[in-house]
Amino acid sequence: MWLLLRRAYPLRILLPLRGEWMGRRGLPRSLAPGPPRRRYRKEALPALEVPVSPVTTTEIRQYLRAHGIPFQDGHSCLRAPSPFVAPSDIKNQKKDATTSFCLFIDKTTGHFLCMTSLAEGSWEDLQASVEGRGDGAKEGILLGEGPEAEDREEVLRIWNRAIPLWELPDPQETQLARVMFGLTKVTDDTLRRFNVRYLRSTRSLVFPWFTPGSSGLRGLKLLGVEGQENGVQYVETTIPRPGVYHNLFGLPLIGRRDTEVVLTSRELDSLALSQSTGLPTLSLPRGTVCLPPALLPYLEQFRRIVFWLGDDLRSWEAAKLFARKLNPKRCSLVRPGNQQPRPLEALNQGLSLPRILRTALPAWHKSIVSFRQLREEVLGELSNVDQAAGVRWSRFPDLNRLLKGHRKGELTVFTGPTGSGKTTFISEYALDLCTQGVNTLWGSFEISNVRLARVMLTQFAVTRLEEQLDKYEEWADRFEDLPLYFMTFHGQQSIRSVIDTMQHAVYVYDVCHVVIDNLQFMMGHEQLSTDRIAAQDYIVGAFRKFATDNSCHVTLVIHPRKEDDDKELQTASIFGSAKASQEADNVLILQDRKLVTGPGKRYLQVSKNRFDGDVGVFPLEFNKSSLTFSIPPKSKARLKKIKDDNGLVAKKSSSGKKGSAHQNSETCIGQDPCQPDTSPSSRHKN
């Protein structure tokens, strides 16, 4: 058994690498709240030295034909004979399409996976193997090796300590565990078929990850429970680390002749569905956050895929996004609703799960011809107004009052004077969303990724880590778990290279928020004309189209035109033509009035809001120690809320002196920043 390796580009093996597990850093490790908590790993997306178009399906087909390689066209992959399987291995097996055509090639990226040997790599790696080139060619690499020794020991130790629920010595403990995880109606037979166990020391369910085609144990997921004021919260931990945890829970129970499957976002939901319907069910390893392309070959055999991911709009949006990867024509979606909760809740409520599955809607239609196809979509948004508004910021409540939330498919333009702290603010703005599970891609062309990561880590820890280096590892571990990725571009780049990298991030990492800092660093590469305004219009249009086509929010930082220091910026102050403000769904301006009112006086102005039209301003105060705009310095007096004669809420410090910059946050909203502020708080401030 052999495998070619290219210099500096080794073919990776789809097996667990050395990862992090809670056993080596404390059990369990607490993170920021958010249902359910998961572990993630950030990666740097490779920079493209020259603009290179991604490989297309046509190019892949032409290459295979040119080299005499037979192939079959699938839903999201092409199937071909694998060069990574010894001929003797194929002869010993029953020769059919499943065994001989075991190499799956992703139509979008060219990434391949051999289902027999578990070898995988890029399209360039496959070309090097087919053509027999590559100076780094080596022999004797075992493709069937398991996890690294340390991970393997952890997996076996936990698995051997865990026991089935029905074997717990105390019946009360068994009942308590079933109540905690909502398994009161899930039978022991179902738990036995899926091989689910219980770890008494941590009160966690243990879900195994078995090697495809065998009973080898490759990894584990532990599901714990934490009590909250309004219920419970599930906490997930995987071994190996989530970046290589590609388990489709329930895969060993899938037969070769199965043509329909239901995908869920939680293992508990798969148990309920399998028990109630008898249909094949699989659970995605990262829930609604990401569908790794490495899993697509395992789903090729199904002619129909039903997504039943959850009971909120976020799950609905994720289902539509994942259906694009799997070919929407074969996908159906279960719409969230009061009578259609997630599968486990439906089972506990005594609802008919087969009936709910029959109501699944097709993910694809040729065109919308009337309101009839839209009425359920409209009802969903009216019934879930808060969810339709998007993900809300936890650090900027005043921003929630104006923008209502962060929504997919929108374009936000952000500007501010030079030196006002645009990059520092937008990094905290994006970090706030990232900590809530919004997969984020940063494209920083002005400052290095190391410096940017240092700023974001300080904002994440809300402390100066250079003065507390003993806590660096702890905070770095937690920061690394965020779904945060960085482009490795620096300096001037072409818009084509940037868009290609963004497309890759959306497909592979399911990125739904891209930050570009800033637009001016892409204008030097455009050879459209000598007119910089025309070049900027083209770039803005490209980002607008990308956001719409990929249902991904793009935040674009643009420098303003040079204005007098004593004048506030307006929407017209954005550099270039009016196209940027016209194409944008939201326009944010970081105003800096330090030359007028003294140093440190900043506020954020929302000058455009296409979602519901609310505009206004709210003050910001920079905390130098934590590099944040959302957390005021501790030396400021605590603020109190009082009501004036008209019932309006105003804020002022308890000492009667000037309070923090947040004191006018409510009275400023909706007020034109160009007009003089005549409110009592403004007179007090001035």
XYZ file of C-alpha atoms in Angstrom:
686
model
C 0.000 0.000 0.000
C 1.528 3.291 -1.078
C 0.839 6.991 -1.132
C 2.643 9.766 -2.980
C 3.639 12.847 -1.054
C 4.347 16.155 -2.710
C 7.035 18.436 -1.381
C 5.488 20.713 1.263
C 2.006 19.437 0.361
C 1.587 15.989 1.948
C -1.566 14.027 1.295
C -3.440 14.099 4.545
C -5.059 11.032 6.023
C -8.630 11.299 7.249
C -7.690 10.058 10.687
C -7.577 11.835 14.039
C -4.477 13.907 14.591
C -3.132 14.858 17.953
C -5.827 16.948 19.506
C -6.968 18.582 22.660
C -9.317 16.991 25.107
C -10.699 18.178 28.364
C -8.861 15.407 30.227
C -5.571 17.168 29.624
C -6.795 20.605 30.585
C -9.350 19.968 33.267
C -12.760 18.296 33.104
C -14.870 19.960 31.984
C -13.518 23.268 30.631
C -15.981 26.131 30.861
C -16.448 28.464 27.911
C -18.645 31.428 27.147
C -22.353 30.567 27.269
C -24.225 29.650 24.120
C -26.524 26.718 23.257
C -25.030 24.237 22.648
C -21.365 24.883 23.257
C -18.963 23.270 20.847
C -15.222 23.195 20.300
C -13.730 24.723 17.161
C -10.315 25.350 15.706
C -9.168 28.401 13.793
C -7.020 28.056 10.705
C -5.290 30.401 8.304
C -6.617 30.286 4.777
C -3.806 30.057 2.234
C -2.959 33.179 0.322
C -3.017 33.020 -3.458
C 0.190 34.508 -4.822
C -1.420 35.016 -8.237
C -5.076 35.051 -9.201
C -5.938 31.388 -9.827
C -9.412 30.227 -10.764
C -10.652 27.262 -8.725
C -10.941 23.942 -10.509
C -14.280 23.328 -12.188
C -16.231 20.129 -12.668
C -15.629 20.324 -16.419
C -11.864 20.545 -15.901
C -11.941 17.536 -13.549
C -13.899 15.470 -16.084
C -11.562 16.460 -18.947
C -8.509 15.535 -16.907
C -9.881 12.098 -15.981
C -10.824 11.360 -19.607
C -7.405 12.489 -20.842
C -5.702 9.984 -18.517
C -8.088 7.149 -19.305
C -9.648 7.075 -15.827
C -13.293 5.928 -15.807
C -15.644 7.836 -13.516
C -19.262 8.089 -12.475
C -21.154 11.347 -11.967
C -22.696 11.722 -8.502
C -24.666 14.364 -6.636
C -21.741 16.349 -5.193
C -18.770 14.118 -6.077
C -17.314 12.174 -8.989
C -16.492 8.499 -8.325
C -13.459 6.788 -9.844
C -11.140 3.821 -9.201
C -8.662 4.575 -6.424
C -4.885 4.443 -7.018
C -4.410 4.198 -3.245
C -5.812 0.669 -2.964
C -3.656 -2.361 -3.731
C -5.061 -4.567 -6.534
C -5.002 -7.551 -4.183
C -7.384 -5.754 -1.824
C -9.906 -5.276 -4.628
C -9.616 -8.889 -5.825
C -10.371 -10.153 -2.335
C -13.592 -8.160 -2.245
C -16.797 -8.591 -4.186
C -16.201 -6.553 -7.310
C -18.906 -3.942 -7.757
C -19.199 -0.179 -8.161
C -18.922 0.337 -4.411
C -15.538 -1.363 -4.075
C -13.893 -0.533 -7.413
C -15.111 3.082 -7.657
C -14.119 4.036 -4.124
C -12.353 7.341 -4.909
C -14.644 10.353 -4.409
C -13.643 13.710 -5.959
C -15.455 16.840 -4.776
C -16.959 18.649 -7.777
C -16.445 22.078 -6.216
C -12.919 21.902 -4.796
C -11.361 18.816 -6.381
C -10.584 17.465 -2.932
C -10.578 13.647 -2.945
C -11.219 10.861 -0.454
C -10.563 7.149 -0.863
C -13.276 5.341 1.091
C -11.241 2.128 1.299
C -7.823 3.437 2.374
C -9.113 6.701 3.949
C -6.454 8.682 2.058
C -7.455 12.232 1.152
C -5.892 15.342 -0.324
C -6.236 18.243 -2.743
C -6.825 18.143 -6.489
C -3.152 18.976 -7.075
C -2.195 16.012 -4.889
C -4.348 13.678 -6.967
C -2.832 14.984 -10.197
C 0.667 14.387 -8.821
C -0.271 10.822 -7.881
C -1.829 10.057 -11.268
C 1.146 11.498 -13.173
C 3.697 9.847 -10.888
C 5.509 13.062 -10.099
C 6.560 14.644 -6.823
C 10.068 14.660 -5.348
C 8.711 13.711 -1.966
C 7.328 10.333 -3.069
C 7.599 7.735 -0.328
C 6.422 4.197 0.195
C 5.233 2.225 3.142
C 2.798 4.727 4.643
C 0.051 2.855 6.439
C -3.272 4.420 5.588
C -5.236 2.460 8.150
C -3.429 3.695 11.227
C -5.577 4.843 14.103
C -5.320 7.979 16.236
C -2.042 8.983 17.796
C -1.006 7.118 20.892
C -2.067 9.786 23.382
C -5.514 10.188 21.836
C -5.926 6.446 21.490
C -5.201 5.941 25.167
C -7.685 8.648 26.160
C -10.394 7.179 23.914
C -9.947 3.646 25.232
C -9.702 4.757 28.858
C -12.965 6.722 28.694
C -14.771 4.096 26.629
C -13.812 1.309 29.034
C -14.935 3.360 32.051
C -18.280 4.249 30.465
C -21.153 1.794 30.897
C -24.614 1.451 29.329
C -27.392 3.333 31.108
C -29.329 0.173 31.857
C -26.319 -1.273 33.700
C -26.089 1.509 36.275
C -26.299 -0.030 39.752
C -28.651 2.639 41.127
C -32.100 2.901 39.429
C -32.465 6.475 40.698
C -29.209 7.436 38.988
C -30.474 5.871 35.775
C -33.734 7.816 35.978
C -31.889 11.057 36.745
C -29.639 10.590 33.706
C -32.619 9.943 31.452
C -34.405 13.055 32.732
C -31.293 15.246 32.307
C -30.891 14.274 28.655
C -34.598 13.924 27.827
C -34.327 10.178 27.216
C -37.353 9.104 29.219
C -39.047 7.740 26.077
C -35.918 6.417 24.347
C -35.678 2.666 24.873
C -32.678 0.653 25.980
C -32.783 -1.176 22.652
C -32.247 2.094 20.780
C -29.320 3.047 22.998
C -27.873 -0.443 22.517
C -28.112 -0.305 18.714
C -26.279 3.040 18.622
C -23.811 1.856 21.294
C -24.371 4.874 23.563
C -22.771 4.750 26.996
C -22.742 6.853 30.178
C -19.704 8.168 32.073
C -20.667 8.359 35.731
C -17.706 10.486 36.890
C -18.746 13.429 34.686
C -22.451 12.602 34.226
C -21.982 12.632 30.470
C -23.336 10.577 27.602
C -20.610 9.042 25.431
C -21.208 8.747 21.667
C -18.650 6.620 19.776
C -17.004 7.257 16.410
C -16.277 3.988 14.646
C -14.039 3.509 11.616
C -16.173 3.087 8.459
C -16.465 -0.549 7.474
C -15.086 -1.896 10.746
C -15.572 -1.749 14.491
C -12.396 0.232 15.222
C -12.937 3.094 17.668
C -11.614 6.383 16.280
C -12.969 8.964 18.694
C -15.645 10.022 21.151
C -18.056 12.842 21.837
C -19.036 13.544 25.438
C -22.316 15.359 26.065
C -22.711 16.962 29.477
C -25.443 19.103 31.024
C -25.194 22.430 32.821
C -28.079 24.012 34.686
C -29.302 27.433 33.570
C -31.906 29.816 34.970
C -34.404 28.942 32.250
C -33.463 25.300 31.696
C -30.381 23.267 30.844
C -27.526 23.681 28.398
C -25.670 20.868 26.670
C -21.868 21.028 26.626
C -20.070 19.008 23.949
C -16.454 17.857 24.020
C -14.780 15.769 21.326
C -11.652 13.687 21.183
C -9.785 14.157 18.893
C -10.104 17.901 18.441
C -13.114 19.130 16.438
C -11.025 20.029 13.376
C -10.580 16.320 12.628
C -13.693 14.952 14.346
C -15.627 13.976 11.212
C -18.061 11.532 12.750
C -21.458 10.928 11.213
C -23.111 9.387 14.245
C -25.138 6.370 13.142
C -23.063 5.603 10.024
C -22.299 1.963 10.990
C -26.073 1.259 10.955
C -26.479 2.456 7.350
C -26.897 -0.296 4.759
C -25.585 -0.190 1.195
C -29.115 -0.310 -0.195
C -30.444 2.609 1.879
C -31.498 5.453 -0.410
C -33.061 7.885 2.089
C -31.590 9.418 5.239
C -32.558 12.069 7.802
C -29.808 14.418 8.991
C -30.018 15.937 12.475
C -27.863 18.372 14.419
C -27.743 16.334 17.651
C -27.131 12.694 18.461
C -30.135 12.709 20.807
C -32.402 13.654 17.896
C -31.033 10.777 15.797
C -31.937 8.335 18.574
C -35.511 9.647 18.690
C -35.931 9.589 14.898
C -34.548 6.103 14.440
C -36.788 4.716 17.177
C -39.963 6.427 15.931
C -39.600 6.063 12.160
C -37.161 3.217 11.565
C -35.478 5.354 8.889
C -31.686 5.676 8.586
C -30.569 8.722 10.551
C -27.227 10.490 10.857
C -26.073 13.303 13.131
C -23.707 16.034 11.926
C -20.557 16.406 14.063
C -20.829 20.199 14.440
C -24.569 20.625 14.396
C -25.841 23.679 12.540
C -22.447 25.366 12.481
C -20.645 23.466 9.745
C -20.976 20.574 7.294
C -17.363 19.585 6.495
C -16.929 18.692 2.796
C -14.960 15.613 3.920
C -18.321 14.060 4.873
C -19.991 14.476 1.471
C -18.740 11.135 0.045
C -20.550 9.266 2.829
C -23.832 10.865 1.700
C -23.481 10.114 -2.022
C -25.505 6.887 -1.924
C -28.718 8.624 -0.834
C -31.255 9.757 -3.401
C -33.203 11.763 -0.828
C -31.837 13.633 2.195
C -34.139 15.235 4.762
C -32.751 17.935 7.055
C -34.362 18.167 10.486
C -31.805 20.267 12.338
C -33.799 22.142 14.975
C -36.719 24.336 15.870
C -35.410 27.847 15.186
C -34.682 30.020 12.167
C -30.943 29.547 12.576
C -31.390 25.811 12.018
C -33.607 26.540 9.011
C -30.960 28.798 7.455
C -28.258 26.191 8.100
C -30.362 23.487 6.442
C -30.777 25.587 3.289
C -27.033 26.314 3.248
C -26.063 22.651 3.654
C -28.531 21.611 0.944
C -26.499 23.630 -1.568
C -23.496 21.387 -0.954
C -25.488 18.173 -1.328
C -27.457 19.167 -4.460
C -30.757 20.851 -3.490
C -32.741 18.696 -5.926
C -32.434 15.678 -3.622
C -32.865 17.561 -0.316
C -35.965 18.327 1.735
C -36.253 20.508 4.839
C -38.438 20.209 7.927
C -39.622 23.703 8.757
C -39.390 24.820 12.402
C -42.711 25.493 14.085
C -44.788 25.011 17.217
C -46.077 21.652 16.010
C -42.714 20.694 14.490
C -40.093 20.930 17.248
C -36.779 19.108 17.103
C -37.136 15.284 16.981
C -36.401 14.484 20.631
C -38.888 17.085 21.847
C -41.476 15.812 19.365
C -41.043 12.287 20.745
C -41.404 13.489 24.346
C -44.524 15.487 23.425
C -46.150 12.453 21.852
C -46.182 13.915 18.319
C -46.037 11.760 15.208
C -42.519 12.009 13.775
C -43.449 10.212 10.504
C -46.212 12.749 9.934
C -43.798 15.642 10.482
C -41.335 14.115 8.012
C -44.087 13.947 5.397
C -44.458 17.733 5.634
C -40.801 18.314 4.656
C -40.491 20.901 1.886
C -38.230 20.518 -1.157
C -35.082 22.627 -0.924
C -35.133 23.424 -4.635
C -37.688 24.846 -6.984
C -37.293 26.248 -10.470
C -39.036 29.542 -9.792
C -41.481 31.245 -7.472
C -44.685 31.997 -9.333
C -47.003 33.197 -6.588
C -47.336 34.098 -2.928
C -48.300 30.501 -2.231
C -44.637 29.434 -2.253
C -43.716 32.341 0.008
C -46.486 32.325 2.563
C -44.812 29.833 4.919
C -41.533 31.778 4.753
C -43.374 34.980 5.658
C -45.230 33.254 8.491
C -41.930 31.943 9.854
C -40.454 35.440 10.036
C -43.590 36.921 11.582
C -43.711 34.155 14.190
C -40.033 34.521 15.059
C -39.331 38.233 14.826
C -36.315 38.140 17.133
C -34.708 35.266 15.270
C -35.410 36.851 11.890
C -33.545 39.953 13.069
C -30.344 37.907 13.303
C -27.712 37.233 15.946
C -27.700 39.925 18.628
C -24.553 41.453 20.069
C -23.861 40.745 23.713
C -21.334 43.571 24.150
C -23.238 46.296 22.277
C -26.879 46.368 23.417
C -27.342 49.810 21.866
C -26.387 48.364 18.484
C -29.155 45.797 18.919
C -31.700 48.588 19.415
C -30.782 50.057 16.048
C -29.713 47.209 13.738
C -31.753 44.596 15.678
C -29.143 41.932 14.877
C -26.532 40.547 12.509
C -28.144 38.927 9.451
C -26.765 36.740 6.683
C -26.629 37.998 3.106
C -26.127 41.666 3.998
C -23.336 44.125 3.230
C -22.188 46.493 5.972
C -19.955 49.463 5.157
C -17.928 50.803 8.071
C -15.911 54.003 8.063
C -14.275 56.465 10.436
C -11.449 59.015 10.620
C -7.839 57.879 10.476
C -6.605 56.965 13.939
C -10.090 56.789 15.459
C -9.838 53.060 16.207
C -11.742 51.514 13.287
C -9.814 48.241 13.290
C -9.959 47.958 17.089
C -13.718 48.512 17.142
C -14.528 46.236 14.222
C -12.413 43.446 15.733
C -14.473 43.576 18.934
C -17.663 43.889 16.862
C -16.772 40.679 14.997
C -15.397 38.923 18.097
C -18.715 39.468 19.864
C -20.519 37.565 17.097
C -17.823 34.906 16.817
C -18.164 33.973 20.493
C -21.831 33.236 19.747
C -20.998 30.713 17.038
C -20.928 32.970 13.950
C -18.175 31.475 11.771
C -15.951 34.443 10.939
C -13.256 35.053 8.303
C -10.911 38.001 8.781
C -9.139 39.626 5.842
C -6.743 42.178 7.320
C -4.566 43.764 4.630
C -3.358 46.700 6.727
C -2.011 44.992 9.858
C -0.511 41.537 10.350
C -2.568 38.606 11.612
C -0.301 38.314 14.649
C -1.058 41.871 15.709
C -4.757 41.470 14.957
C -4.939 38.213 16.929
C -3.169 39.894 19.842
C -5.780 42.661 19.898
C -8.678 40.221 19.679
C -7.205 37.961 22.365
C -6.882 40.963 24.699
C -10.494 41.928 23.977
C -11.577 38.329 24.519
C -9.807 38.105 27.889
C -10.756 41.710 28.815
C -7.357 42.128 30.444
C -3.744 42.962 29.623
C -2.202 39.530 29.196
C 1.329 40.936 28.975
C 0.972 41.647 32.677
C -0.463 38.163 33.387
C 1.547 35.786 31.208
C 0.756 32.908 33.553
C -2.850 33.060 32.252
C -1.896 33.184 28.570
C -2.234 29.442 27.898
C -5.678 29.325 29.486
C -7.036 32.224 27.447
C -5.246 31.105 24.276
C -6.865 27.663 24.545
C -10.318 29.198 24.844
C -9.635 31.681 22.043
C -8.467 28.874 19.763
C -11.832 27.160 20.157
C -13.633 30.050 18.445
C -14.816 29.515 14.819
C -12.372 32.191 13.663
C -10.246 32.064 10.505
C -7.705 34.458 8.986
C -6.675 35.186 5.415
C -2.909 35.296 5.055
C -3.008 38.224 2.645
C -1.096 41.379 3.500
C -0.758 44.561 1.489
C -2.381 45.114 -1.894
C -4.378 42.189 -3.296
C -6.607 41.628 -6.300
C -10.335 41.321 -5.765
C -10.321 38.033 -7.681
C -7.899 36.396 -5.234
C -9.884 37.666 -2.254
C -13.239 36.469 -3.634
C -11.774 33.032 -4.454
C -10.529 32.688 -0.877
C -13.894 33.784 0.509
C -15.684 31.236 -1.688
C -13.369 28.528 -0.361
C -14.048 29.557 3.243
C -17.824 29.520 2.758
C -17.792 26.063 1.177
C -15.243 24.365 3.449
C -15.754 26.147 6.792
C -19.348 27.418 6.365
C -18.193 30.943 7.093
C -21.138 33.333 7.391
C -19.330 36.593 8.285
C -16.392 38.059 6.360
C -14.560 41.202 7.505
C -12.473 43.059 4.907
C -10.102 45.695 6.288
C -9.929 47.596 4.048
C -11.165 48.231 0.518
C -8.358 50.601 -0.471
C -5.801 47.779 -0.389
C -7.511 46.055 -3.338
C -7.817 49.032 -5.640
C -4.169 49.131 -6.695
C -4.393 45.702 -8.350
C -7.404 46.415 -10.508
C -6.511 47.181 -14.105
C -10.025 47.987 -15.177
C -9.197 51.607 -15.903
C -7.235 54.492 -14.542
C -10.371 55.709 -12.841
C -10.148 54.758 -9.151
C -13.847 55.480 -8.703
C -14.757 52.916 -11.358
C -12.407 50.383 -9.763
C -14.023 50.919 -6.356
C -17.517 50.545 -7.809
C -16.495 47.227 -9.343
C -15.072 45.945 -6.034
C -18.113 47.008 -4.017
C -20.377 45.334 -6.583
C -18.355 42.114 -6.305
C -18.744 42.043 -2.518
C -22.460 42.828 -2.814
C -22.955 39.930 -5.217
C -20.907 37.579 -3.031
C -22.964 38.399 0.082
C -26.245 37.799 -1.742
C -25.248 34.652 -3.634
C -23.621 32.946 -0.645
C -25.960 34.138 2.138
C -22.897 35.512 3.907
C -22.598 38.835 5.740
C -19.718 41.003 4.493
C -18.388 43.868 6.612
C -16.315 46.207 4.450
C -14.086 48.873 5.969
C -13.632 51.951 3.755
C -11.571 55.023 4.572
C -13.447 58.338 4.382
C -12.602 61.345 2.293
C -10.517 64.020 3.923
C -12.826 66.283 5.930
C -12.261 69.249 8.204
C -11.376 68.133 11.714
C -14.256 70.063 13.249
C -16.875 68.420 11.020
C -18.569 65.107 11.603
C -18.502 62.437 8.931
C -21.631 61.721 6.923
C -22.650 58.938 4.555
C -21.418 61.131 1.717
C -17.987 61.194 3.383
C -17.302 57.592 2.333
C -14.476 57.583 -0.195
C -15.530 57.145 -3.820
C -18.926 57.440 -5.420
C -22.316 56.874 -3.906
C -22.328 53.191 -4.984
C -20.855 51.972 -1.680
C -23.634 53.519 0.393
C -26.289 52.532 -2.156
C -25.257 48.864 -2.269
C -24.819 48.590 1.508
C -27.582 47.314 3.740
C -26.003 49.017 6.755
C -23.676 52.007 7.032
C -21.779 52.489 10.309
C -19.646 55.548 11.040
C -17.233 55.763 13.949
C -17.318 59.443 14.868
C -14.353 60.944 16.710
C -14.972 64.351 18.273
C -11.739 64.580 20.261
C -10.798 67.835 18.552
C -14.107 69.397 19.587
C -14.971 67.948 22.977
C -11.623 66.637 24.196
C -9.745 63.360 23.807
C -11.584 60.045 23.856
C -15.045 61.288 22.810
C -16.269 58.780 20.271
C -19.664 57.476 19.271
C -21.034 55.121 16.655
C -23.523 56.388 14.118
C -25.855 54.071 12.227
C -26.698 56.169 9.181
C -28.374 53.448 7.117
C -30.397 50.408 8.142
C -32.225 48.655 5.338
C -33.798 46.054 7.652
C -36.247 48.366 9.436
C -34.963 51.891 8.862
C -33.914 52.744 12.437
C -30.887 55.045 12.539
C -29.192 56.933 15.320
C -26.065 57.220 17.432
C -24.752 55.932 20.740
C -21.568 56.878 22.595
C -18.474 54.738 22.992
C -15.724 54.907 25.558
C -12.379 53.258 24.897
C -10.841 51.131 27.621
C -7.124 51.074 26.917
C -6.318 48.220 29.287
C -8.702 45.779 27.557
C -8.701 47.466 24.093
C -12.503 47.432 24.163
C -15.237 49.940 23.407
C -17.961 47.988 25.188
C -16.510 47.742 28.699
C -15.944 51.140 30.412
C -12.966 51.658 32.729
C -13.571 50.507 36.286
C -12.653 53.930 37.674
C -15.850 55.471 36.325
C -18.750 55.981 38.697
C -21.543 53.435 38.522
C -24.517 54.693 36.531
C -28.149 54.708 37.561
C -31.301 54.932 35.463
C -33.862 57.605 36.281
C -37.007 58.744 34.551
C -37.801 62.318 33.698
C -41.231 63.904 33.786
C -42.033 62.590 30.304
C -41.211 59.003 31.273
C -38.059 58.884 29.127
C -35.117 56.983 30.493
C -31.987 59.010 31.153
C -28.721 58.057 32.813
C -26.314 59.937 34.997
C -23.695 59.084 37.550
C -24.571 58.589 41.181
C -22.027 61.208 42.192
C -23.635 63.904 40.077
C -20.467 64.284 38.010
C -19.926 63.370 34.434
C -20.515 59.629 34.045
C -19.285 57.135 31.537
C -19.823 57.506 27.846
C -22.731 55.096 28.019
C -24.887 57.560 29.936
C -26.514 58.997 26.806
C -26.906 55.721 24.967
C -30.703 55.739 25.138
C -31.375 59.432 24.706
C -29.113 59.646 21.641
C -30.779 56.886 19.675
C -32.770 58.218 16.752
C -31.347 61.728 17.110
C -29.687 63.412 14.145
C -26.013 63.809 15.139
C -25.773 66.931 12.989
C -28.409 68.746 15.029
C -27.628 70.262 18.436
C -28.536 68.007 21.347
C -30.976 69.811 23.625
C -31.684 66.957 26.010
C -31.002 67.485 29.745
C -28.266 64.872 29.634
C -26.616 66.712 26.740
C -26.642 70.031 28.640
C -25.175 68.238 31.618
C -22.526 66.668 29.353
C -21.526 69.961 27.777
